[in-house]
PDB file of C-alpha atoms and ligand atoms in Angstrom:
ATOM      1  CA  UNK Y 375       0.000   0.000   0.000  1.00  0.00           C
ATOM      2  CA  UNK Y 376       1.373   3.459  -0.829  1.00  0.00           C
ATOM      3  CA  UNK Y 377       1.587   5.992   2.037  1.00  0.00           C
ATOM      4  CA  UNK Y 378      -1.583   7.932   1.208  1.00  0.00           C
ATOM      5  CA  UNK Y 379      -3.631   4.741   0.707  1.00  0.00           C
ATOM      6  CA  UNK Y 380      -2.297   3.441   4.028  1.00  0.00           C
ATOM      7  CA  UNK Y 381      -3.160   6.684   5.819  1.00  0.00           C
ATOM      8  CA  UNK Y 382      -6.700   6.509   4.406  1.00  0.00           C
ATOM      9  CA  UNK Y 383      -6.997   2.834   5.407  1.00  0.00           C
ATOM     10  CA  UNK Y 384      -5.847   3.697   8.943  1.00  0.00           C
ATOM     11  CA  UNK Y 385      -8.465   6.490   9.151  1.00  0.00           C
ATOM     12  CA  UNK Y 386     -11.187   4.145   7.955  1.00  0.00           C
ATOM     13  CA  UNK Y 387     -10.089   1.332  10.293  1.00  0.00           C
ATOM     14  CA  UNK Y 388      -9.906   3.658  13.299  1.00  0.00           C
ATOM     15  CA  UNK Y 389     -13.346   5.071  12.439  1.00  0.00           C
ATOM     16  CA  UNK Y 390     -14.864   1.580  12.148  1.00  0.00           C
ATOM     17  CA  UNK Y 391     -13.306   0.536  15.440  1.00  0.00           C
ATOM     18  CA  UNK Y 392     -14.415   3.703  17.247  1.00  0.00           C
ATOM     19  CA  UNK Y 393     -17.977   2.959  16.164  1.00  0.00           C
ATOM     20  CA  UNK Y 394     -17.710  -0.663  17.371  1.00  0.00           C
ATOM     21  CA  UNK Y 395     -15.942   0.185  20.636  1.00  0.00           C
ATOM     22  CA  UNK Y 396     -18.524   2.742  21.758  1.00  0.00           C
ATOM     23  CA  UNK Y 397     -17.548   4.077  25.186  1.00  0.00           C
ATOM     24  CA  UNK Y 398     -14.437   1.898  25.490  1.00  0.00           C
ATOM     25  CA  UNK Y 399     -11.136   3.784  25.517  1.00  0.00           C
ATOM     26  CA  UNK Y 400      -8.472   1.071  25.783  1.00  0.00           C
ATOM     27  CA  UNK Y 401      -4.949   2.385  26.282  1.00  0.00           C
ATOM     28  CA  UNK Y 402      -3.317  -1.048  26.179  1.00  0.00           C
ATOM     29  CA  UNK Y 403      -3.069  -3.399  23.212  1.00  0.00           C
ATOM     30  CA  UNK Y 404      -1.753  -6.956  23.463  1.00  0.00           C
ATOM     31  CA  UNK Y 405      -0.398  -8.613  20.329  1.00  0.00           C
ATOM     32  CA  UNK Y 406      -0.539 -12.393  20.638  1.00  0.00           C
ATOM     33  CA  UNK Y 407       2.171 -14.596  19.148  1.00  0.00           C
ATOM     34  CA  UNK Y 408       2.362 -18.375  18.791  1.00  0.00           C
ATOM     35  CA  UNK Y 409       1.231 -20.135  21.951  1.00  0.00           C
ATOM     36  CA  UNK Y 410      -0.402 -17.052  23.420  1.00  0.00           C
ATOM     37  CA  UNK Y 411      -3.671 -17.356  21.466  1.00  0.00           C
ATOM     38  CA  UNK Y 412      -5.809 -18.644  24.394  1.00  0.00           C
ATOM     39  CA  UNK Y 413      -5.308 -15.272  26.108  1.00  0.00           C
ATOM     40  CA  UNK Y 414      -7.979 -13.930  23.745  1.00  0.00           C
ATOM     41  CA  UNK Y 415     -10.506 -16.346  25.313  1.00  0.00           C
ATOM     42  CA  UNK Y 416      -9.974 -14.728  28.724  1.00  0.00           C
ATOM     43  CA  UNK Y 417     -11.177 -11.308  27.514  1.00  0.00           C
ATOM     44  CA  UNK Y 418     -14.591 -10.408  28.949  1.00  0.00           C
ATOM     45  CA  UNK Y 419     -17.275  -8.046  27.616  1.00  0.00           C
ATOM     46  CA  UNK Y 420     -15.575  -8.408  24.262  1.00  0.00           C
ATOM     47  CA  UNK Y 421     -16.335  -6.766  20.962  1.00  0.00           C
ATOM     48  CA  UNK Y 422     -14.730  -8.896  18.240  1.00  0.00           C
ATOM     49  CA  UNK Y 423     -13.768  -7.557  14.829  1.00  0.00           C
ATOM     50  CA  UNK Y 424     -12.097  -9.763  12.184  1.00  0.00           C
ATOM     51  CA  UNK Y 425      -9.003  -8.208  10.609  1.00  0.00           C
ATOM     52  CA  UNK Y 426     -10.766  -8.822   7.270  1.00  0.00           C
ATOM     53  CA  UNK Y 427     -13.216  -5.984   8.100  1.00  0.00           C
ATOM     54  CA  UNK Y 428     -10.406  -3.480   8.703  1.00  0.00           C
ATOM     55  CA  UNK Y 429      -8.708  -2.165   5.551  1.00  0.00           C
ATOM     56  CA  UNK Y 430      -5.426  -1.254   7.328  1.00  0.00           C
ATOM     57  CA  UNK Y 431      -5.077  -4.756   8.768  1.00  0.00           C
ATOM     58  CA  UNK Y 432      -3.227  -7.630   7.059  1.00  0.00           C
ATOM     59  CA  UNK Y 433      -4.759 -10.748   5.580  1.00  0.00           C
ATOM     60  CA  UNK Y 434      -3.261 -13.735   7.399  1.00  0.00           C
ATOM     61  CA  UNK Y 435      -2.368 -17.137   6.027  1.00  0.00           C
ATOM     62  CA  UNK Y 436      -0.477 -19.097   8.687  1.00  0.00           C
ATOM     63  CA  UNK Y 437      -2.264 -21.671  10.868  1.00  0.00           C
ATOM     64  CA  UNK Y 438      -2.589 -20.744  14.548  1.00  0.00           C
ATOM     65  CA  UNK Y 439      -3.038 -17.024  13.853  1.00  0.00           C
ATOM     66  CA  UNK Y 440      -6.699 -16.153  13.697  1.00  0.00           C
ATOM     67  CA  UNK Y 441      -6.710 -12.541  12.535  1.00  0.00           C
ATOM     68  CA  UNK Y 442      -9.145 -11.199  15.111  1.00  0.00           C
ATOM     69  CA  UNK Y 443      -9.226  -8.002  17.129  1.00  0.00           C
ATOM     70  CA  UNK Y 444     -10.995  -8.242  20.474  1.00  0.00           C
ATOM     71  CA  UNK Y 445     -11.701  -5.213  22.642  1.00  0.00           C
ATOM     72  CA  UNK Y 446     -12.777  -5.914  26.198  1.00  0.00           C
ATOM     73  CA  UNK Y 447     -11.401  -6.386  29.690  1.00  0.00           C
ATOM     74  CA  UNK Y 448      -9.040  -8.612  31.653  1.00  0.00           C
ATOM     75  CA  UNK Y 449     -10.096  -8.063  35.242  1.00  0.00           C
ATOM     76  CA  UNK Y 450     -10.554  -4.296  35.405  1.00  0.00           C
ATOM     77  CA  UNK Y 451      -8.003  -3.539  32.731  1.00  0.00           C
ATOM     78  CA  UNK Y 452      -9.506  -2.372  29.433  1.00  0.00           C
ATOM     79  CA  UNK Y 453      -7.564  -3.567  26.443  1.00  0.00           C
ATOM     80  CA  UNK Y 454      -7.452  -4.506  22.796  1.00  0.00           C
ATOM     81  CA  UNK Y 455      -6.195  -7.993  21.983  1.00  0.00           C
ATOM     82  CA  UNK Y 456      -4.790  -8.695  18.548  1.00  0.00           C
ATOM     83  CA  UNK Y 457      -4.785 -12.362  17.622  1.00  0.00           C
ATOM     84  CA  UNK Y 458      -2.600 -12.707  14.583  1.00  0.00           C
ATOM     85  CA  UNK Y 459       0.403 -10.961  13.076  1.00  0.00           C
ATOM     86  CA  UNK Y 460       1.854 -10.786   9.598  1.00  0.00           C
ATOM     87  CA  UNK Y 461       5.468 -11.994   9.602  1.00  0.00           C
ATOM     88  CA  UNK Y 462       8.254 -10.633   7.431  1.00  0.00           C
ATOM     89  CA  UNK Y 463       9.054 -14.180   6.278  1.00  0.00           C
ATOM     90  CA  UNK Y 464       5.677 -14.337   4.508  1.00  0.00           C
ATOM     91  CA  UNK Y 465       6.387 -11.567   2.008  1.00  0.00           C
ATOM     92  CA  UNK Y 466       9.951 -10.370   2.577  1.00  0.00           C
ATOM     93  CA  UNK Y 467       8.499  -7.015   3.663  1.00  0.00           C
ATOM     94  CA  UNK Y 468       8.828  -5.918   7.309  1.00  0.00           C
ATOM     95  CA  UNK Y 469       5.867  -3.507   7.222  1.00  0.00           C
ATOM     96  CA  UNK Y 470       2.988  -6.020   7.343  1.00  0.00           C
ATOM     97  CA  UNK Y 471       1.768  -4.661  10.706  1.00  0.00           C
ATOM     98  CA  UNK Y 472       2.231  -0.962   9.922  1.00  0.00           C
ATOM     99  CA  UNK Y 473      -1.481  -0.297   9.435  1.00  0.00           C
ATOM    100  CA  UNK Y 474      -2.335  -2.157  12.650  1.00  0.00           C
ATOM    101  CA  UNK Y 475       0.081  -0.197  14.831  1.00  0.00           C
ATOM    102  CA  UNK Y 476      -0.979   3.120  13.284  1.00  0.00           C
ATOM    103  CA  UNK Y 477      -4.644   2.284  13.810  1.00  0.00           C
ATOM    104  CA  UNK Y 478      -3.929   1.546  17.483  1.00  0.00           C
ATOM    105  CA  UNK Y 479      -2.146   4.890  17.807  1.00  0.00           C
ATOM    106  CA  UNK Y 480      -5.078   6.657  16.102  1.00  0.00           C
ATOM    107  CA  UNK Y 481      -7.429   5.068  18.659  1.00  0.00           C
ATOM    108  CA  UNK Y 482      -5.389   6.452  21.543  1.00  0.00           C
ATOM    109  CA  UNK Y 483      -3.615   3.241  22.555  1.00  0.00           C
ATOM    110  CA  UNK Y 484      -0.461   4.094  24.513  1.00  0.00           C
ATOM    111  CA  UNK Y 485       1.071   0.732  25.415  1.00  0.00           C
ATOM    112  CA  UNK Y 486       1.791  -2.226  23.167  1.00  0.00           C
ATOM    113  CA  UNK Y 487       2.365  -5.550  24.907  1.00  0.00           C
ATOM    114  CA  UNK Y 488       3.966  -7.956  22.476  1.00  0.00           C
ATOM    115  CA  UNK Y 489       4.175 -11.707  22.895  1.00  0.00           C
ATOM    116  CA  UNK Y 490       6.026 -14.250  20.803  1.00  0.00           C
ATOM    117  CA  UNK Y 491       7.433 -17.753  20.656  1.00  0.00           C
ATOM    118  CA  UNK Y 492      11.210 -17.957  20.634  1.00  0.00           C
ATOM    119  CA  UNK Y 493      14.119 -20.339  20.733  1.00  0.00           C
ATOM    120  CA  UNK Y 494      16.176 -20.231  23.922  1.00  0.00           C
ATOM    121  CA  UNK Y 495      19.930 -19.610  23.754  1.00  0.00           C
ATOM    122  CA  UNK Y 496      20.334 -20.103  27.472  1.00  0.00           C
ATOM    123  CA  UNK Y 497      20.070 -23.448  29.289  1.00  0.00           C
ATOM    124  CA  UNK Y 498      18.789 -21.550  32.319  1.00  0.00           C
ATOM    125  CA  UNK Y 499      15.645 -20.836  30.240  1.00  0.00           C
ATOM    126  CA  UNK Y 500      14.311 -24.275  29.204  1.00  0.00           C
ATOM    127  CA  UNK Y 501      11.221 -24.657  26.968  1.00  0.00           C
ATOM    128  CA  UNK Y 502       8.165 -23.300  28.757  1.00  0.00           C
ATOM    129  CA  UNK Y 503      10.062 -20.344  30.266  1.00  0.00           C
ATOM    130  CA  UNK Y 504       8.698 -16.836  29.703  1.00  0.00           C
ATOM    131  CA  UNK Y 505      11.444 -14.224  29.210  1.00  0.00           C
ATOM    132  CA  UNK Y 506      10.957 -10.493  29.628  1.00  0.00           C
ATOM    133  CA  UNK Y 507      12.564  -8.747  26.657  1.00  0.00           C
ATOM    134  CA  UNK Y 508      14.853  -5.933  27.749  1.00  0.00           C
ATOM    135  CA  UNK Y 509      16.296  -5.192  24.327  1.00  0.00           C
ATOM    136  CA  UNK Y 510      16.538  -6.603  20.817  1.00  0.00           C
ATOM    137  CA  UNK Y 511      19.030  -7.138  18.028  1.00  0.00           C
ATOM    138  CA  UNK Y 512      17.639  -6.376  14.583  1.00  0.00           C
ATOM    139  CA  UNK Y 513      19.786  -8.978  12.893  1.00  0.00           C
ATOM    140  CA  UNK Y 514      17.683  -8.828   9.714  1.00  0.00           C
ATOM    141  CA  UNK Y 515      18.709  -5.170   9.342  1.00  0.00           C
ATOM    142  CA  UNK Y 516      15.404  -4.358   7.679  1.00  0.00           C
ATOM    143  CA  UNK Y 517      13.050  -1.629   8.877  1.00  0.00           C
ATOM    144  CA  UNK Y 518       9.336  -0.998   8.374  1.00  0.00           C
ATOM    145  CA  UNK Y 519      10.219   2.715   8.318  1.00  0.00           C
ATOM    146  CA  UNK Y 520      12.221   2.639   5.067  1.00  0.00           C
ATOM    147  CA  UNK Y 521      10.682   5.249   2.763  1.00  0.00           C
ATOM    148  CA  UNK Y 522       8.956   7.005   5.648  1.00  0.00           C
ATOM    149  CA  UNK Y 523       9.010  10.803   5.244  1.00  0.00           C
ATOM    150  CA  UNK Y 524      10.015  13.216   7.988  1.00  0.00           C
ATOM    151  CA  UNK Y 525      12.518  13.364  10.794  1.00  0.00           C
ATOM    152  CA  UNK Y 526      10.276  11.199  12.955  1.00  0.00           C
ATOM    153  CA  UNK Y 527      11.707   8.179  11.134  1.00  0.00           C
ATOM    154  CA  UNK Y 528      15.003   8.583  13.021  1.00  0.00           C
ATOM    155  CA  UNK Y 529      13.521   6.822  16.026  1.00  0.00           C
ATOM    156  CA  UNK Y 530      15.533   6.578  19.235  1.00  0.00           C
ATOM    157  CA  UNK Y 531      15.776   2.882  20.085  1.00  0.00           C
ATOM    158  CA  UNK Y 532      17.756   3.381  23.301  1.00  0.00           C
ATOM    159  CA  UNK Y 533      14.649   2.659  25.374  1.00  0.00           C
ATOM    160  CA  UNK Y 534      12.694   0.487  22.960  1.00  0.00           C
ATOM    161  CA  UNK Y 535      11.360  -1.711  25.783  1.00  0.00           C
ATOM    162  CA  UNK Y 536      10.124   0.632  28.482  1.00  0.00           C
ATOM    163  CA  UNK Y 537      11.931   0.257  31.819  1.00  0.00           C
ATOM    164  CA  UNK Y 538       8.949   1.325  33.943  1.00  0.00           C
ATOM    165  CA  UNK Y 539       6.663  -1.170  32.235  1.00  0.00           C
ATOM    166  CA  UNK Y 540       9.276  -3.887  32.801  1.00  0.00           C
ATOM    167  CA  UNK Y 541       9.310  -3.066  36.515  1.00  0.00           C
ATOM    168  CA  UNK Y 542       5.519  -3.224  36.633  1.00  0.00           C
ATOM    169  CA  UNK Y 543       5.597  -6.556  34.779  1.00  0.00           C
ATOM    170  CA  UNK Y 544       8.165  -7.965  37.204  1.00  0.00           C
ATOM    171  CA  UNK Y 545       6.128  -6.854  40.211  1.00  0.00           C
ATOM    172  CA  UNK Y 546       3.055  -8.578  38.745  1.00  0.00           C
ATOM    173  CA  UNK Y 547       5.055 -11.739  37.931  1.00  0.00           C
ATOM    174  CA  UNK Y 548       6.439 -11.922  41.471  1.00  0.00           C
ATOM    175  CA  UNK Y 549       2.973 -11.410  42.971  1.00  0.00           C
ATOM    176  CA  UNK Y 550       1.441 -14.075  40.693  1.00  0.00           C
ATOM    177  CA  UNK Y 551       4.169 -16.735  40.664  1.00  0.00           C
ATOM    178  CA  UNK Y 552       6.549 -15.969  43.533  1.00  0.00           C
ATOM    179  CA  UNK Y 553       9.501 -15.222  41.275  1.00  0.00           C
ATOM    180  CA  UNK Y 554      10.732 -12.670  38.773  1.00  0.00           C
ATOM    181  CA  UNK Y 555      10.949 -13.419  35.055  1.00  0.00           C
ATOM    182  CA  UNK Y 556      14.333 -13.980  33.447  1.00  0.00           C
ATOM    183  CA  UNK Y 557      15.310 -10.952  31.397  1.00  0.00           C
ATOM    184  CA  UNK Y 558      17.123 -11.028  28.072  1.00  0.00           C
ATOM    185  CA  UNK Y 559      17.841  -9.808  24.568  1.00  0.00           C
ATOM    186  CA  UNK Y 560      15.724 -11.042  21.647  1.00  0.00           C
ATOM    187  CA  UNK Y 561      17.452 -11.464  18.286  1.00  0.00           C
ATOM    188  CA  UNK Y 562      15.225 -11.107  15.227  1.00  0.00           C
ATOM    189  CA  UNK Y 563      15.946 -13.487  12.346  1.00  0.00           C
ATOM    190  CA  UNK Y 564      14.007 -13.518   9.069  1.00  0.00           C
ATOM    191  CA  UNK Y 565      13.200 -17.227   8.920  1.00  0.00           C
ATOM    192  CA  UNK Y 566      11.124 -19.082   7.929  1.00  0.00           C
ATOM    193  CA  UNK Y 567      13.861 -21.712   8.242  1.00  0.00           C
ATOM    194  CA  UNK Y 568      15.294 -22.261  11.706  1.00  0.00           C
ATOM    195  CA  UNK Y 569      18.921 -21.364  12.441  1.00  0.00           C
ATOM    196  CA  UNK Y 570      22.020 -23.478  12.066  1.00  0.00           C
ATOM    197  CA  UNK Y 571      23.996 -24.376  15.208  1.00  0.00           C
ATOM    198  CA  UNK Y 572      26.777 -22.045  13.988  1.00  0.00           C
ATOM    199  CA  UNK Y 573      24.283 -19.176  13.718  1.00  0.00           C
ATOM    200  CA  UNK Y 574      23.102 -19.873  17.262  1.00  0.00           C
ATOM    201  CA  UNK Y 575      26.694 -19.817  18.565  1.00  0.00           C
ATOM    202  CA  UNK Y 576      27.101 -16.466  16.787  1.00  0.00           C
ATOM    203  CA  UNK Y 577      23.926 -15.086  18.397  1.00  0.00           C
ATOM    204  CA  UNK Y 578      25.121 -16.207  21.831  1.00  0.00           C
ATOM    205  CA  UNK Y 579      28.369 -14.309  21.287  1.00  0.00           C
ATOM    206  CA  UNK Y 580      26.419 -11.269  20.146  1.00  0.00           C
ATOM    207  CA  UNK Y 581      24.668 -11.198  23.497  1.00  0.00           C
ATOM    208  CA  UNK Y 582      21.231 -12.634  22.663  1.00  0.00           C
ATOM    209  CA  UNK Y 583      19.325 -14.943  24.994  1.00  0.00           C
ATOM    210  CA  UNK Y 584      16.391 -15.669  22.652  1.00  0.00           C
ATOM    211  CA  UNK Y 585      15.849 -15.905  18.895  1.00  0.00           C
ATOM    212  CA  UNK Y 586      12.659 -15.446  16.929  1.00  0.00           C
ATOM    213  CA  UNK Y 587      11.052 -14.355  13.685  1.00  0.00           C
ATOM    214  CA  UNK Y 588       8.792 -11.504  14.800  1.00  0.00           C
ATOM    215  CA  UNK Y 589       8.270  -8.597  17.215  1.00  0.00           C
ATOM    216  CA  UNK Y 590      11.123  -6.297  16.165  1.00  0.00           C
ATOM    217  CA  UNK Y 591       9.287  -4.650  13.230  1.00  0.00           C
ATOM    218  CA  UNK Y 592       6.261  -3.991  15.453  1.00  0.00           C
ATOM    219  CA  UNK Y 593       8.457  -2.528  18.189  1.00  0.00           C
ATOM    220  CA  UNK Y 594      10.020  -0.148  15.665  1.00  0.00           C
ATOM    221  CA  UNK Y 595       6.580   0.847  14.341  1.00  0.00           C
ATOM    222  CA  UNK Y 596       5.218   1.306  17.858  1.00  0.00           C
ATOM    223  CA  UNK Y 597       8.128   3.519  18.949  1.00  0.00           C
ATOM    224  CA  UNK Y 598       7.721   5.568  15.779  1.00  0.00           C
ATOM    225  CA  UNK Y 599       4.001   5.987  16.578  1.00  0.00           C
ATOM    226  CA  UNK Y 600       4.789   7.019  20.177  1.00  0.00           C
ATOM    227  CA  UNK Y 601       3.610   3.818  21.884  1.00  0.00           C
ATOM    228  CA  UNK Y 602       5.546   2.290  24.766  1.00  0.00           C
ATOM    229  CA  UNK Y 603       6.419  -1.384  24.366  1.00  0.00           C
ATOM    230  CA  UNK Y 604       6.613  -4.376  26.678  1.00  0.00           C
ATOM    231  CA  UNK Y 605       7.511  -7.786  25.240  1.00  0.00           C
ATOM    232  CA  UNK Y 606       7.327 -11.346  26.554  1.00  0.00           C
ATOM    233  CA  UNK Y 607       8.921 -14.335  24.809  1.00  0.00           C
ATOM    234  CA  UNK Y 608       7.725 -17.886  25.420  1.00  0.00           C
ATOM    235  CA  UNK Y 609      10.622 -20.304  24.947  1.00  0.00           C
ATOM    236  CA  UNK Y 610       9.246 -23.144  22.841  1.00  0.00           C
ATOM    237  CA  UNK Y 611      12.549 -24.936  22.241  1.00  0.00           C
ATOM    238  CA  UNK Y 612      16.254 -24.812  22.870  1.00  0.00           C
ATOM    239  CA  UNK Y 613      17.743 -23.159  19.784  1.00  0.00           C
ATOM    240  CA  UNK Y 614      19.528 -25.216  17.120  1.00  0.00           C
ATOM    241  CA  UNK Y 615      22.462 -27.239  18.401  1.00  0.00           C
ATOM    242  CA  UNK Y 616      21.575 -26.731  22.066  1.00  0.00           C
ATOM    243  CA  UNK Y 617      19.494 -29.903  22.324  1.00  0.00           C
ATOM    244  CA  UNK Y 618      19.152 -33.146  20.399  1.00  0.00           C
ATOM    245  CA  UNK Y 619      15.708 -32.150  19.069  1.00  0.00           C
ATOM    246  CA  UNK Y 620      14.929 -31.578  15.410  1.00  0.00           C
ATOM    247  CA  UNK Y 621      13.147 -28.224  15.098  1.00  0.00           C
ATOM    248  CA  UNK Y 622       9.825 -27.893  13.311  1.00  0.00           C
ATOM    249  CA  UNK Y 623       6.809 -25.597  13.373  1.00  0.00           C
ATOM    250  CA  UNK Y 624       4.748 -28.506  14.703  1.00  0.00           C
ATOM    251  CA  UNK Y 625       7.183 -28.992  17.573  1.00  0.00           C
ATOM    252  CA  UNK Y 626       7.198 -25.259  18.347  1.00  0.00           C
ATOM    253  CA  UNK Y 627       3.394 -25.151  18.377  1.00  0.00           C
ATOM    254  CA  UNK Y 628       3.107 -28.317  20.501  1.00  0.00           C
ATOM    255  CA  UNK Y 629       5.439 -26.927  23.182  1.00  0.00           C
ATOM    256  CA  UNK Y 630       3.691 -23.584  22.983  1.00  0.00           C
ATOM    257  CA  UNK Y 631       0.341 -25.255  23.562  1.00  0.00           C
ATOM    258  CA  UNK Y 632       1.647 -27.266  26.517  1.00  0.00           C
ATOM    259  CA  UNK Y 633       3.075 -24.132  28.141  1.00  0.00           C
ATOM    260  CA  UNK Y 634       0.335 -21.756  27.149  1.00  0.00           C
ATOM    261  CA  UNK Y 635      -1.925 -22.104  30.192  1.00  0.00           C
ATOM    262  CA  UNK Y 636       0.784 -20.845  32.545  1.00  0.00           C
ATOM    263  CA  UNK Y 637       1.997 -18.236  30.078  1.00  0.00           C
ATOM    264  CA  UNK Y 638      -1.513 -16.897  29.560  1.00  0.00           C
ATOM    265  CA  UNK Y 639      -2.176 -16.697  33.323  1.00  0.00           C
ATOM    266  CA  UNK Y 640       1.095 -14.809  33.708  1.00  0.00           C
ATOM    267  CA  UNK Y 641       0.167 -12.440  30.870  1.00  0.00           C
ATOM    268  CA  UNK Y 642      -3.209 -11.750  32.502  1.00  0.00           C
ATOM    269  CA  UNK Y 643      -1.432 -10.865  35.755  1.00  0.00           C
ATOM    270  CA  UNK Y 644       1.104  -8.665  33.950  1.00  0.00           C
ATOM    271  CA  UNK Y 645      -1.537  -6.813  31.951  1.00  0.00           C
ATOM    272  CA  UNK Y 646      -3.568  -6.102  35.078  1.00  0.00           C
ATOM    273  CA  UNK Y 647      -0.430  -4.756  36.747  1.00  0.00           C
ATOM    274  CA  UNK Y 648       0.271  -2.207  34.018  1.00  0.00           C
ATOM    275  CA  UNK Y 649      -0.596   1.401  34.558  1.00  0.00           C
ATOM    276  CA  UNK Y 650      -1.522   2.917  31.246  1.00  0.00           C
ATOM    277  CA  UNK Y 651      -0.366   6.364  32.235  1.00  0.00           C
ATOM    278  CA  UNK Y 652       3.121   5.089  33.193  1.00  0.00           C
TER     279      UNK Y 652
HETATM  280  N1  LIG W 638      14.327 -19.922  16.094  1.00  0.00           N
HETATM  281  C1  LIG W 638      13.626 -18.899  15.535  1.00  0.00           C
HETATM  282  N2  LIG W 638      12.360 -18.641  15.810  1.00  0.00           N
HETATM  283  C2  LIG W 638      11.745 -19.416  16.712  1.00  0.00           C
HETATM  284  C3  LIG W 638      12.401 -20.484  17.334  1.00  0.00           C
HETATM  285  C4  LIG W 638      13.757 -20.744  17.020  1.00  0.00           C
HETATM  286  O1  LIG W 638      14.413 -21.679  17.528  1.00  0.00           O
HETATM  287  N3  LIG W 638      11.503 -21.074  18.172  1.00  0.00           N
HETATM  288  C5  LIG W 638      10.351 -20.362  18.060  1.00  0.00           C
HETATM  289  N4  LIG W 638      10.481 -19.362  17.176  1.00  0.00           N
END
């Protein structure tokens, strides 16, 4: 989509959503990655809108990603839940979620909570562990802001993952589970193939604790749009070469499903602990 078509699609999508949301004014949006889908079922008083009805939203192909927006509540926290993201490995383009993030910003959303499935580079984080992302490495070296006009494109990424939100998330995790989440750096790879063991050894030396195929483009878009970002990674496997397992999407999804009940309960606690005005 060219920039003026995208801007028009964002206006239309935000208008449609405003009409559907009525009095709701959610300031938090949660983007669900692989394994986190059941979180959408926990939303109460929900208004559900398929991405297909929103012109700025992507059309999704991959199994396990529904393509639904749900606006409602978790406990007392008002929020928008996004079930489904477009990945860069589907098209080669990193801007598949640009219209989504800009629509959220147009609606007044201030915080984006991202979730994903990732490979663990650290034996202290076995499959099933949820890691709090403190920073990322954009290993793909692609940006959804290429071609963007204006000085706003030179986004400061020094505080991409908001420190105050991370503290709030840790406080909620401790209250809910008795311990803090491990914290680490997420390295973005293009995929869709998994990494080689040599690539994983490289990522370890670069200072990453987790590797995955998403999240980074949306963080860049969110920071550009003025949203604060919190991100949680569910470790679905030890990365290539760190265990005897053969990696596959089926294996990733199976582990994600097995771990998802705990991860989703944790996410509900974290979301309720966030203060939108932070
Ligand atoms: N590598 C990249 N992406 C992933 C992995 C992995 O091992 N597991 C889940 N998403």
